[in-house]
Short mmCIF file of C-alpha atoms in Angstrom, two decimals:
data_model
loop_
_atom_site.label_atom_id
_atom_site.label_comp_id
_atom_site.label_asym_id
_atom_site.label_seq_id
_atom_site.Cartn_x
_atom_site.Cartn_y
_atom_site.Cartn_z
CA ASP N 11 94.38 89.20 95.07
CA ALA N 12 93.40 85.86 93.81
CA LYS N 13 94.49 82.62 95.47
CA THR N 14 96.68 80.24 93.52
CA THR N 15 97.13 76.48 93.82
CA GLN N 16 100.38 74.66 92.93
CA PRO N 17 101.58 71.05 93.42
CA THR N 18 103.73 70.72 96.42
CA SER N 19 106.61 69.07 94.74
CA MET N 20 107.76 68.01 91.27
CA ASP N 21 110.84 66.09 89.83
CA CYS N 22 112.35 66.65 86.50
CA ALA N 23 115.27 65.17 84.70
CA GLU N 24 118.22 67.25 83.84
CA GLY N 25 117.95 68.38 80.23
CA ARG N 26 114.33 67.84 80.00
CA ALA N 27 111.56 70.53 80.05
CA ALA N 28 110.06 71.36 83.42
CA ASN N 29 106.42 72.18 83.34
CA LEU N 30 105.06 73.77 86.50
CA PRO N 31 101.40 74.22 86.60
CA CYS N 32 99.55 76.88 88.58
CA ASN N 33 95.77 77.09 89.03
CA HIS N 34 94.15 80.50 89.67
CA SER N 35 90.56 80.00 88.87
CA THR N 36 89.27 83.02 90.68
CA ILE N 37 91.62 85.43 88.85
CA SER N 38 90.11 88.82 87.74
CA GLY N 39 90.67 90.65 84.47
CA ASN N 40 93.24 92.99 85.82
CA GLU N 41 95.41 90.53 87.63
CA TYR N 42 98.82 89.61 86.32
CA VAL N 43 100.40 86.20 86.83
CA TYR N 44 103.90 86.50 88.28
CA TRP N 45 106.48 83.54 88.78
CA TYR N 46 109.35 83.79 91.17
CA ARG N 47 111.68 81.13 92.39
CA GLN N 48 113.85 80.74 95.54
CA ILE N 49 116.97 78.72 95.70
CA HIS N 50 117.75 77.57 99.10
CA SER N 51 118.05 80.39 101.66
CA GLN N 52 118.42 83.02 98.98
CA GLY N 53 116.03 85.81 97.98
CA PRO N 54 113.32 85.07 95.59
CA GLN N 55 114.37 85.56 91.95
CA TYR N 56 111.97 87.07 89.42
CA ILE N 57 111.28 84.85 86.47
CA ILE N 58 108.45 86.09 84.37
CA HIS N 59 105.04 87.44 84.29
CA GLY N 60 102.06 88.04 82.02
CA LEU N 61 98.49 89.17 81.72
CA LYS N 62 96.92 87.18 79.03
CA ASN N 63 99.37 86.43 76.35
CA ASN N 64 102.00 83.87 76.44
CA GLU N 65 105.43 85.32 77.34
CA THR N 66 108.96 84.05 76.81
CA ASN N 67 112.27 85.53 78.14
CA GLU N 68 115.77 84.10 78.53
CA MET N 69 114.71 81.93 81.58
CA ALA N 70 111.49 80.63 80.89
CA SER N 71 108.07 80.54 79.05
CA LEU N 72 104.69 81.37 80.54
CA ILE N 73 101.72 79.84 78.97
CA ILE N 74 98.28 81.24 80.24
CA THR N 75 95.22 79.46 79.27
CA GLU N 76 92.68 81.51 77.38
CA ASP N 77 90.17 81.70 80.25
CA ARG N 78 93.18 82.60 82.43
CA LYS N 79 92.20 80.08 85.01
CA SER N 80 95.48 78.34 84.96
CA SER N 81 99.02 78.91 83.71
CA THR N 82 102.16 76.86 83.22
CA LEU N 83 105.82 77.88 83.53
CA ILE N 84 108.08 76.01 81.43
CA LEU N 85 111.83 75.74 81.91
CA PRO N 86 112.93 74.39 78.46
CA HIS N 87 116.10 72.55 79.50
CA ALA N 88 116.29 72.11 83.28
CA THR N 89 119.58 72.10 84.97
CA LEU N 90 120.56 71.07 88.47
CA ARG N 91 120.73 74.78 89.22
CA ASP N 92 117.04 75.12 88.62
CA THR N 93 116.31 73.19 91.68
CA ALA N 94 114.35 75.63 93.90
CA VAL N 95 110.85 76.35 95.18
CA TYR N 96 108.66 78.04 92.48
CA TYR N 97 106.01 80.47 93.42
CA CYS N 98 103.10 81.48 91.21
CA ILE N 99 101.38 84.63 92.30
CA VAL N 100 98.56 86.70 90.88
CA ARG N 101 98.13 90.41 91.68
CA VAL N 102 96.98 93.60 90.43
CA ASP N 103 99.65 95.93 89.32
CA ASN N 104 98.59 98.80 91.61
CA TYR N 105 101.21 100.80 93.36
CA GLY N 106 101.60 99.74 96.85
CA GLN N 107 100.26 96.23 96.33
CA ASN N 108 102.42 93.58 97.95
CA PHE N 109 102.89 90.08 96.68
CA VAL N 110 101.26 87.25 98.51
CA PHE N 111 103.49 84.20 98.45
CA GLY N 112 101.97 80.73 98.93
CA PRO N 113 104.05 77.58 99.64
CA GLY N 114 105.01 77.13 96.12
CA THR N 115 106.38 74.08 94.17
CA ARG N 116 109.53 72.52 95.20
CA LEU N 117 111.08 71.49 91.83
CA SER N 118 113.93 68.93 92.10
CA VAL N 119 115.99 68.46 88.92
CA LEU N 120 117.61 65.14 89.01
CA PRO N 121 120.82 63.97 87.24
CA LYS S 1 123.19 97.65 87.42
CA ALA S 2 123.92 96.37 90.94
CA GLY S 3 121.21 94.44 92.61
CA VAL S 4 119.44 94.89 95.95
CA THR S 5 121.78 94.75 98.88
CA GLN S 6 120.94 94.07 102.46
CA THR S 7 123.22 94.29 105.49
CA PRO S 8 124.15 92.76 107.67
CA ARG S 9 123.69 89.21 106.10
CA TYR S 10 123.57 87.47 109.43
CA LEU S 11 122.82 88.73 112.94
CA ILE S 12 122.47 86.97 116.36
CA LYS S 13 120.68 88.90 119.10
CA THR S 14 119.13 87.98 122.39
CA ARG S 15 115.56 88.21 123.57
CA GLY S 16 114.49 91.87 124.54
CA GLN S 17 117.09 93.51 122.30
CA GLN S 18 116.34 95.63 119.32
CA VAL S 19 117.83 95.28 115.88
CA THR S 20 117.95 97.51 112.68
CA LEU S 21 118.44 96.05 109.27
CA SER S 22 119.29 97.98 106.14
CA CYS S 23 118.39 97.69 102.43
CA SER S 24 119.75 99.56 99.51
CA PRO S 25 117.50 99.21 96.29
CA ILE S 26 118.43 99.08 92.83
CA SER S 27 119.47 102.40 91.52
CA GLY S 28 116.44 104.29 90.31
CA HIS S 29 114.02 102.18 92.32
CA ARG S 30 111.77 104.12 94.67
CA SER S 31 109.54 101.50 96.25
CA VAL S 32 111.15 99.28 98.84
CA SER S 33 109.18 96.32 100.46
CA TRP S 34 110.04 94.15 103.40
CA TYR S 35 109.14 90.57 103.97
CA GLN S 36 109.63 88.06 106.73
CA GLN S 37 110.34 84.38 105.93
CA THR S 38 109.97 81.59 108.46
CA PRO S 39 109.64 77.85 107.95
CA GLY S 40 106.29 77.78 109.57
CA GLN S 41 104.64 80.85 108.01
CA GLY S 42 106.50 81.28 104.74
CA LEU S 43 107.11 84.50 103.21
CA GLN S 44 105.04 87.29 104.66
CA PHE S 45 104.74 90.90 103.83
CA LEU S 46 105.86 93.47 106.56
CA PHE S 47 105.49 96.86 104.81
CA GLU S 48 106.29 98.88 101.88
CA TYR S 49 107.76 102.39 101.47
CA PHE S 50 107.78 104.71 98.55
CA SER S 51 109.11 108.36 98.50
CA GLU S 52 109.83 108.14 102.27
CA THR S 53 106.20 107.26 102.94
CA GLN S 54 104.72 103.96 104.22
CA ARG S 55 102.39 102.96 101.49
CA ASN S 56 101.23 99.58 102.49
CA LYS S 57 101.42 97.54 105.66
CA GLY S 58 101.08 93.85 106.61
CA ASN S 59 99.77 92.27 109.66
CA PHE S 60 102.61 92.51 112.11
CA PRO S 61 102.80 94.01 115.57
CA GLY S 62 104.00 97.51 116.26
CA ARG S 63 107.37 96.23 117.12
CA PHE S 64 108.12 96.12 113.56
CA SER S 65 108.68 99.34 111.98
CA GLY S 66 110.51 100.95 109.04
CA ARG S 67 111.65 104.21 107.27
CA GLN S 68 112.79 105.21 104.07
CA PHE S 69 115.39 107.86 103.24
CA SER S 70 115.46 110.41 100.54
CA ASN S 71 117.90 108.27 98.55
CA SER S 72 115.30 105.39 98.67
CA ARG S 73 117.46 103.31 101.07
CA SER S 74 115.43 101.77 103.71
CA GLU S 75 115.72 100.40 107.19
CA MET S 76 113.55 98.15 109.40
CA ASN S 77 113.59 97.91 113.15
CA VAL S 78 112.45 95.40 115.37
CA SER S 79 112.14 96.20 118.99
CA THR S 80 111.94 94.03 122.11
CA LEU S 81 113.01 91.00 120.05
CA GLU S 82 111.22 87.55 120.64
CA LEU S 83 112.44 84.11 119.80
CA GLY S 84 109.70 83.81 117.07
CA ASP S 85 111.41 86.72 115.26
CA SER S 86 114.08 84.58 114.15
CA ALA S 87 113.65 84.59 110.45
CA LEU S 88 115.12 85.66 107.08
CA TYR S 89 114.30 89.18 106.29
CA LEU S 90 114.02 90.18 102.68
CA CYS S 91 113.89 93.39 101.11
CA ALA S 92 112.65 94.05 97.53
CA SER S 93 112.63 97.02 95.40
CA SER S 94 110.55 97.98 92.27
CA SER S 95 110.99 100.90 89.85
CA PRO S 96 108.26 103.46 89.02
CA LEU S 97 107.88 102.08 85.61
CA SER S 98 107.10 98.38 86.70
CA GLU S 99 105.53 96.55 89.64
CA THR S 100 107.96 93.63 89.37
CA GLN S 101 109.82 93.44 92.66
CA TYR S 102 113.48 92.44 92.86
CA PHE S 103 114.71 90.84 96.04
CA GLY S 104 117.96 91.20 97.92
CA PRO S 105 119.85 88.03 99.46
CA GLY S 106 118.22 88.68 102.89
CA THR S 107 119.36 89.13 106.47
CA ARG S 108 119.16 86.14 108.67
CA LEU S 109 118.23 87.01 112.23
CA LEU S 110 118.63 84.54 115.02
CA VAL S 111 117.18 85.47 118.40
CA LEU S 112 118.40 83.61 121.26
#
């Protein structure tokens, strides 16, 4: 699976959009981009994933660049409860393939 | 639909003992994966079971083992516990229709 690069930490004001970048310049054509987050000491929570098109669900939007070498997770109106570590993972959706978690981005939503 | 459940949630053991952790996947999910999370190493993949067979394995010593039952529930066992085995052990399940993994709350193991 391709390696990802994320900023170590970011701050965001409550109520504003949080834009979390992820670089995956070595991604291959059949690798999906997944985002998870982990609130302190809880299990990781699935947020969203996509292959090449932008995706949106009730939690967030995922914007993938046309060359697929980077993506951005957007939390449109961040709340204090969105404070967490956010993981960007790229992987092939083959059965039996595990998720490889990097250090992620620690997002702090400030009041 | 109920989420992934893990028992026990907290556990204290001493060096040399063994421990068994349990994971019940989301109903209908047949794949169960186990991960270890420590402050130093982060989240690391242990192994994955599908239809009672280990399908994928991470780079952990043989003291770490697992199994899956016909109802897709899974257990992992750690024998001869070491201090370094203190960690949050996470279980995740996925359905046959999607590779998205859904995680349980974890079991926090402390080895003294």
